């Protein structure tokens, strides 16, 4: 369901979307205990008495989490608050042994910011960030281990999360997808979250409402814990349609929390939305207000890497890449690094082309990650060099690349071993041209009689005779000359 289709089918409705993204801070240990925060341990193997909510245990803030929250805030161009406060968010759940979650409410560590999202038509839109706060994750109930019993795994209990809340600035599922993608790229560049959505280290709560453009905001529904970009988009499309149909049928949206069903792409009601006061937030008496002074913030600012937007701008300005190509390359840090190595000393536009089309295409087909690429960035750069200096044609280069990808050999060796050097010897090409003209007398006559498009046929024949090695430009020139005789 595209936006156009939505209009076509349901009148002039506008979707309004705001996302709350939970991003697990990339640290060794939990937010308030020394237990490991790694993913995938045996159940309940990473639980300290603090995480288990034992009486008398006291939380101690993990400084690394504070520093990474600040780092992320700076990456989101956001205000960093010198004082923030941890509060208890009280609710009962079997996987929440403390009976409350330590979170930040009225005074988060990071305030307003913004990120730029890149849309497929090449335009950029700014999405506001409302806040980023630190909070503990809850444990996990397991309902599929025993026919009558539910089990609880507390490994995740106390894991450090950054909740990053956007303003309701998105208007299409596509924009929401671009937002999550960009946010993930930013935290990965910063090294503050691994962004692995399938392991749950990044999860989204998706808020959706609909309205007629210009009207005040409609009532929102919140879809919990959506764990891939594609699901975020599907959930939005479904939910917006559901709301429109309900309203047009004379119904009313009630604010509620919904679940996304990945199997059939629908959402269903989970519970009506609790109001904030139901959580009885109050400052955690076990924790002092968190203070970060300006020196602490400035020290972190000094270590900020070049982020995707800045990198994209640089790629466009210094390498002459299109905004689209630059966007593809910077979308992952490793990809941008690979490109810069491949382009070093070579034609950057050609290198970008080879990375985007050939390399990423081959990796995708082989279901491999860039880090497992059989072709190193240096080797790809070398291949680009061989094309630029006319040692091989672009066509032969594809063959060489396939062999590099299959065997990990370097391009120079492949070209030498298989004798693939481009033929640029005028005499040799003239000889092939003469043969083709001689063997196809009938076609030559037709060509001379005005059937111009046969020219391509002659070029093809000469290239074929050369085993694909004749320089195509020279073949063109020499053929033209010969046929004009
Ligand atoms: P809660 O704790 O109720 O989830 P938050 O303030 O943490 O509230 O998050 C609210 C989210 O909902 C934000 O991302 C915000 O942009 C979004 N939002 C608020 N109002 C609307 C609306 N009318 N339609 C869509 N999204 C909305
Ligand atoms: Mg929230």
XYZ file of C-alpha atoms and ligand atoms in Angstrom:
513
model
C 0.000 0.000 0.000
C 1.838 3.106 -1.164
C 0.878 6.563 -0.059
C -0.679 7.172 -3.463
C -2.736 4.028 -3.146
C -3.789 5.068 0.324
C -5.075 8.321 -1.105
C -6.751 6.575 -3.984
C -8.546 4.122 -1.777
C -9.384 6.052 1.301
C -9.512 9.712 0.538
C -7.026 12.299 1.648
C -5.688 10.803 4.850
C -2.240 11.523 6.163
C -0.261 9.154 8.350
C 1.608 10.514 11.346
C 4.384 8.353 12.719
C 6.694 8.664 15.722
C 9.188 5.994 16.747
C 10.626 4.959 20.073
C 13.757 2.962 19.449
C 15.336 0.879 22.187
C 19.011 0.534 21.447
C 21.125 -1.626 23.717
C 24.277 0.182 24.723
C 27.335 -1.653 23.478
C 29.025 -2.434 26.800
C 30.475 -5.437 28.548
C 28.268 -5.130 31.597
C 24.797 -4.029 32.618
C 23.514 -0.557 33.459
C 23.662 -0.985 37.238
C 25.535 -4.267 37.816
C 28.719 -6.002 36.757
C 26.990 -8.983 35.093
C 27.713 -9.568 31.419
C 25.408 -7.893 28.925
C 26.354 -10.272 26.089
C 23.712 -11.799 23.877
C 23.123 -15.537 23.708
C 24.343 -16.889 27.059
C 22.747 -19.932 28.729
C 19.532 -18.870 30.520
C 20.141 -17.073 33.829
C 23.918 -17.372 33.513
C 24.404 -13.587 33.481
C 22.439 -12.448 36.476
C 23.833 -10.596 39.472
C 21.782 -10.200 42.681
C 20.988 -6.650 41.522
C 19.488 -7.934 38.243
C 17.502 -10.548 40.173
C 16.014 -7.853 42.413
C 17.381 -9.345 45.615
C 16.570 -7.368 48.752
C 19.229 -4.950 49.890
C 21.077 -4.807 46.604
C 22.124 -1.371 45.426
C 22.483 -0.253 41.814
C 25.756 1.378 40.753
C 25.755 3.286 37.475
C 28.024 1.975 34.724
C 30.037 4.982 33.556
C 30.567 3.496 30.116
C 26.799 3.594 29.524
C 26.682 7.263 30.467
C 29.506 8.070 28.130
C 27.910 6.162 25.270
C 24.555 7.844 25.834
C 26.285 11.220 25.632
C 28.164 10.118 22.524
C 24.908 9.051 20.901
C 23.281 12.327 21.899
C 26.083 14.260 20.229
C 25.631 12.094 17.119
C 21.962 13.078 17.086
C 22.885 16.782 17.278
C 21.080 16.874 20.587
C 21.302 18.849 23.795
C 23.131 16.974 26.541
C 21.669 17.652 29.974
C 24.234 18.197 32.702
C 21.848 16.771 35.281
C 19.466 13.905 34.704
C 17.462 11.779 37.064
C 16.819 8.059 37.315
C 13.270 7.203 38.272
C 11.435 4.017 39.093
C 8.759 3.001 36.623
C 6.606 0.648 38.641
C 4.754 -2.283 37.183
C 4.365 -5.958 37.871
C 5.554 -8.527 35.425
C 7.051 -11.967 36.056
C 10.198 -11.025 34.150
C 10.685 -7.856 36.200
C 11.935 -9.086 39.591
C 12.474 -5.622 41.084
C 8.839 -4.738 40.472
C 10.030 -1.599 38.742
C 12.316 -0.601 35.950
C 14.932 2.083 36.551
C 14.450 4.580 33.773
C 14.571 8.310 33.188
C 11.364 10.233 32.876
C 11.119 13.970 33.362
C 14.835 14.606 33.229
C 16.505 12.486 30.541
C 20.232 12.612 29.879
C 19.701 13.822 26.297
C 17.116 16.343 25.099
C 16.062 17.652 21.668
C 18.041 16.733 18.584
C 17.494 15.791 14.975
C 18.630 13.441 12.264
C 18.485 13.707 8.503
C 16.909 10.881 6.584
C 17.697 10.104 2.963
C 14.710 9.422 0.771
C 14.816 7.324 -2.391
C 14.193 10.354 -4.623
C 17.489 11.798 -3.383
C 15.920 14.372 -1.063
C 16.688 14.765 2.622
C 14.208 15.351 5.446
C 14.914 16.342 9.039
C 13.247 14.298 11.770
C 13.196 15.727 15.270
C 14.450 13.772 18.265
C 12.462 14.371 21.415
C 14.854 12.803 23.922
C 17.199 9.938 24.662
C 17.141 8.361 28.073
C 18.873 5.473 29.773
C 16.909 2.601 31.245
C 17.205 -1.037 32.256
C 15.863 -3.816 30.107
C 13.520 -6.405 31.639
C 14.068 -10.170 31.610
C 12.270 -12.519 29.303
C 9.420 -14.964 29.919
C 9.670 -18.198 27.968
C 6.333 -19.814 27.234
C 7.490 -22.530 24.883
C 9.725 -24.612 27.158
C 7.108 -26.592 29.065
C 3.464 -27.515 28.433
C 2.191 -26.159 31.750
C 4.859 -23.769 32.962
C 6.383 -20.500 31.916
C 10.068 -19.989 32.549
C 11.937 -16.768 33.153
C 15.363 -15.906 31.786
C 16.901 -12.917 33.538
C 19.999 -12.565 31.344
C 18.524 -9.496 29.731
C 17.349 -8.056 33.031
C 19.292 -4.879 33.720
C 20.824 -4.612 30.272
C 21.540 -0.998 29.375
C 19.125 0.537 26.901
C 19.002 3.926 25.299
C 15.437 4.792 24.449
C 15.528 7.219 21.567
C 12.180 8.948 21.022
C 11.421 10.772 17.782
C 8.956 13.587 17.294
C 5.865 12.614 15.297
C 7.541 13.938 12.152
C 7.274 11.007 9.768
C 4.506 10.856 7.199
C 5.056 7.600 5.315
C 6.235 4.072 6.039
C 9.145 4.784 3.743
C 10.261 7.709 5.906
C 10.038 5.523 9.002
C 12.187 2.892 7.287
C 14.731 5.536 6.318
C 14.731 6.831 9.906
C 15.472 3.451 11.457
C 18.121 2.756 8.842
C 19.813 6.094 9.487
C 19.622 5.798 13.246
C 21.137 2.336 13.054
C 23.949 3.607 10.829
C 24.659 6.442 13.274
C 24.881 4.227 16.381
C 27.052 1.772 14.483
C 29.403 4.539 13.333
C 29.546 5.747 16.920
C 30.092 2.256 18.301
C 27.374 2.834 20.900
C 25.031 0.001 19.820
C 25.623 -2.898 17.457
C 22.270 -2.249 15.761
C 21.538 -5.968 15.349
C 17.764 -5.953 15.136
C 17.456 -9.717 14.795
C 19.243 -10.190 18.129
C 16.989 -7.576 19.690
C 19.722 -5.048 20.359
C 17.600 -2.542 18.454
C 13.807 -2.685 18.689
C 11.137 -0.208 17.724
C 7.855 0.843 19.211
C 5.922 2.327 16.325
C 3.334 5.043 17.023
C 0.815 5.600 14.257
C -2.145 7.924 13.869
C -4.000 9.297 10.872
C -5.581 12.658 10.142
C -6.720 14.895 7.345
C -3.738 17.115 6.421
C -3.823 20.310 8.460
C -5.990 18.803 11.216
C -4.639 18.398 14.753
C -2.914 15.096 15.540
C -5.166 12.072 15.732
C -5.206 9.484 18.497
C -2.218 7.159 18.209
C -1.772 3.462 18.640
C 1.602 2.097 19.654
C 2.865 -1.123 18.102
C 5.393 -2.724 20.428
C 8.736 -4.346 19.778
C 8.966 -4.448 16.030
C 12.332 -5.902 15.112
C 13.157 -5.195 11.490
C 12.954 -2.270 9.109
C 10.645 -4.207 6.845
C 8.304 -5.086 9.716
C 8.232 -1.449 10.844
C 7.024 -0.483 7.392
C 4.512 -3.320 7.136
C 3.111 -2.564 10.573
C 2.618 1.108 9.655
C 0.895 0.321 6.357
C -1.472 -2.109 8.020
C -2.167 0.009 11.072
C -2.853 3.221 9.116
C -5.308 1.395 6.890
C -7.020 -0.179 9.889
C -7.452 3.213 11.517
C -8.756 4.861 8.353
C -11.275 2.115 7.797
C -12.393 2.309 11.400
C -12.850 6.087 11.304
C -14.576 6.043 7.933
C -16.899 3.362 9.234
C -17.975 5.770 11.966
C -15.715 4.305 14.679
C -13.243 5.984 16.971
C -9.591 5.172 17.644
C -8.825 4.407 21.252
C -5.236 4.797 22.386
C -3.839 1.343 22.887
C -0.789 -0.837 22.653
C -0.802 -3.324 19.800
C 1.321 -6.241 18.681
C 2.589 -6.859 15.175
C 2.051 -10.350 13.815
C 4.978 -11.062 11.521
C 3.256 -14.046 9.930
C 0.319 -12.219 8.388
C 1.503 -8.602 8.569
C -1.331 -7.430 10.830
C -1.514 -5.741 14.217
C -3.749 -6.739 17.125
C -4.675 -5.175 20.390
C -2.541 -6.100 23.399
C -3.740 -3.713 26.114
C -5.269 -0.296 26.383
C -2.616 2.319 26.917
C -1.725 2.891 30.548
C -1.367 6.511 31.438
C 2.004 7.566 32.715
C 0.660 8.071 36.210
C -0.194 4.366 36.364
C 3.538 3.729 36.518
C 3.895 5.910 39.612
C 7.231 7.275 38.500
C 9.363 8.647 41.291
C 13.089 9.392 41.616
C 14.990 6.249 42.574
C 16.147 6.836 46.155
C 19.100 4.492 45.590
C 20.604 6.733 42.928
C 21.836 10.316 43.079
C 20.998 12.675 40.247
C 23.361 11.877 37.383
C 25.684 14.746 36.580
C 27.862 15.035 33.516
C 29.986 18.158 33.427
C 30.947 20.033 30.306
C 34.515 18.758 30.387
C 33.207 15.182 30.276
C 30.996 16.072 27.301
C 33.761 17.920 25.475
C 36.142 15.006 25.919
C 33.623 12.774 24.223
C 33.027 15.327 21.475
C 36.746 15.212 20.664
C 36.514 11.531 19.825
C 33.489 11.760 17.539
C 34.035 10.025 14.190
C 32.940 11.391 10.837
C 29.243 10.453 10.698
C 27.292 9.259 7.639
C 25.971 12.682 6.568
C 29.377 14.332 6.713
C 30.952 11.406 4.942
C 28.319 11.502 2.232
C 28.924 15.193 1.673
C 32.655 14.591 1.432
C 32.224 11.741 -1.048
C 30.072 13.955 -3.264
C 32.402 16.938 -3.010
C 35.808 15.325 -3.211
C 35.102 12.291 -5.359
C 32.335 13.695 -7.556
C 29.979 10.826 -6.687
C 26.238 11.204 -7.099
C 24.295 11.769 -3.881
C 22.671 8.391 -4.388
C 25.940 6.464 -4.798
C 27.497 8.304 -1.874
C 24.430 7.434 0.215
C 24.738 3.746 -0.623
C 28.423 3.752 0.288
C 28.110 5.547 3.619
C 25.081 3.586 4.795
C 27.507 1.189 6.469
C 30.789 2.235 7.975
C 32.665 -0.826 6.689
C 31.319 -0.208 3.207
C 32.532 3.393 3.204
C 35.939 2.282 4.457
C 36.145 -0.401 1.797
C 35.325 2.121 -0.900
C 37.919 4.604 0.279
C 40.634 1.963 0.159
C 39.527 0.745 -3.277
C 39.421 4.307 -4.612
C 42.837 5.238 -3.284
C 44.978 6.210 -6.271
C 42.258 5.144 -8.694
C 39.278 6.658 -10.475
C 36.805 7.131 -7.591
C 33.657 7.103 -9.698
C 34.685 3.879 -11.375
C 35.633 2.417 -7.998
C 32.244 3.426 -6.570
C 30.553 1.728 -9.486
C 32.463 -1.465 -8.969
C 31.793 -1.536 -5.260
C 28.089 -0.819 -5.605
C 27.178 -2.862 -8.657
C 29.623 -5.728 -8.903
C 30.892 -6.285 -5.391
C 27.681 -5.706 -3.446
C 25.776 -7.649 -6.113
C 28.107 -10.637 -5.832
C 28.100 -10.542 -2.032
C 24.345 -10.396 -1.990
C 24.097 -13.342 -4.337
C 26.565 -15.365 -2.283
C 24.787 -14.290 0.941
C 28.054 -12.961 2.304
C 28.827 -9.918 4.417
C 31.333 -7.351 3.258
C 33.707 -8.367 6.035
C 33.839 -11.869 4.520
C 34.407 -10.607 0.992
C 36.830 -12.822 -0.937
C 37.885 -9.679 -2.823
C 39.854 -7.219 -0.720
C 39.428 -3.479 -1.193
C 43.041 -3.242 -2.396
C 42.440 -5.943 -5.018
C 39.279 -4.262 -6.262
C 41.197 -0.991 -6.515
C 43.847 -2.770 -8.554
C 41.170 -4.084 -10.908
C 39.801 -0.561 -11.349
C 43.339 0.574 -12.159
C 43.653 -2.100 -14.851
C 40.481 -0.821 -16.497
C 41.546 2.823 -16.278
C 44.920 2.222 -17.857
C 43.354 0.131 -20.638
C 45.051 -3.119 -19.661
C 41.638 -4.775 -19.753
C 38.219 -3.739 -20.986
C 35.249 -3.350 -18.674
C 33.830 -6.550 -20.072
C 36.910 -8.630 -19.402
C 37.088 -6.990 -15.987
C 33.801 -8.638 -15.098
C 35.293 -12.016 -15.936
C 38.390 -11.218 -13.900
C 36.212 -10.072 -11.024
C 34.234 -13.303 -11.071
C 37.478 -15.238 -10.759
C 38.740 -12.966 -8.001
C 35.499 -13.502 -6.145
C 35.670 -17.260 -6.634
C 39.336 -17.804 -5.830
C 40.553 -14.740 -3.945
C 43.383 -14.353 -6.508
C 44.607 -10.892 -7.374
C 43.574 -9.301 -10.674
C 47.074 -8.735 -12.053
C 47.866 -12.456 -11.759
C 44.581 -13.502 -13.334
C 45.091 -11.184 -16.294
C 48.668 -12.400 -16.763
C 47.938 -16.121 -16.310
C 45.001 -16.088 -18.676
C 46.495 -13.661 -21.175
C 43.584 -11.274 -20.887
C 45.467 -8.078 -21.606
C 43.481 -5.886 -23.890
C 44.673 -5.825 -27.512
C 45.486 -2.225 -28.389
C 47.788 -3.049 -31.250
C 46.319 -1.304 -34.299
C 47.776 -3.824 -36.731
C 46.321 -6.799 -34.873
C 42.857 -5.262 -34.683
C 42.974 -4.183 -38.329
C 43.658 -7.783 -39.245
C 40.547 -8.983 -37.371
C 38.461 -6.200 -38.912
C 39.593 -7.214 -42.380
C 38.668 -10.865 -41.698
C 35.195 -9.978 -40.473
C 34.552 -7.735 -43.465
C 35.816 -10.440 -45.818
C 33.707 -13.242 -44.229
C 30.494 -11.234 -44.211
C 30.415 -9.777 -47.671
C 26.602 -9.994 -47.897
C 26.102 -8.056 -44.663
C 28.693 -5.499 -45.688
C 26.713 -4.908 -48.873
C 23.493 -4.467 -46.847
C 25.288 -2.059 -44.514
C 26.544 -0.015 -47.396
C 23.009 -0.089 -48.810
C 21.872 1.828 -45.699
C 21.266 -0.793 -42.986
C 23.250 1.156 -40.363
C 22.364 -0.965 -37.409
C 24.501 -3.810 -38.755
C 27.483 -1.870 -37.427
C 26.917 -3.313 -33.998
C 26.989 -6.781 -35.480
C 30.428 -6.167 -37.003
C 31.749 -4.796 -33.712
C 30.459 -7.891 -31.973
C 32.143 -10.179 -34.483
C 35.510 -8.487 -34.148
C 35.338 -8.533 -30.351
C 34.395 -12.178 -30.427
C 37.319 -13.023 -32.691
C 39.625 -11.263 -30.244
C 38.275 -13.301 -27.351
C 36.769 -10.112 -25.960
C 40.215 -8.603 -25.660
C 40.241 -6.024 -28.454
C 39.878 -2.454 -27.232
C 36.261 -1.622 -28.112
C 36.959 2.019 -28.945
C 39.669 1.044 -31.406
C 37.465 -1.646 -32.928
C 34.826 0.993 -33.562
C 37.218 3.412 -35.176
C 38.971 0.861 -37.349
C 35.719 -0.756 -38.474
C 34.282 2.600 -39.484
C 37.371 3.362 -41.486
C 37.329 -0.025 -43.173
C 33.621 0.039 -44.041
C 33.964 3.462 -45.566
C 36.594 2.217 -47.986
P 4.902 6.670 25.672
O 5.665 6.512 26.923
O 3.457 6.860 25.862
O 5.235 5.637 24.660
P 6.693 8.606 24.568
O 6.677 10.069 24.794
O 7.833 7.816 25.077
O 5.310 8.077 25.094
O 6.604 8.344 23.021
C 5.558 8.807 22.279
C 5.885 8.561 20.818
O 4.693 8.705 20.070
C 6.853 9.562 20.231
O 7.709 8.923 19.322
C 5.945 10.549 19.507
O 6.588 11.126 18.394
C 4.839 9.673 19.049
N 3.557 10.350 18.926
C 2.994 11.213 19.789
N 1.796 11.611 19.342
C 1.557 10.957 18.184
C 0.475 10.910 17.258
N -0.631 11.605 17.453
N 0.601 10.111 16.190
C 1.712 9.384 15.977
N 2.750 9.380 16.811
C 2.690 10.153 17.911
Mg 7.885 5.520 25.614
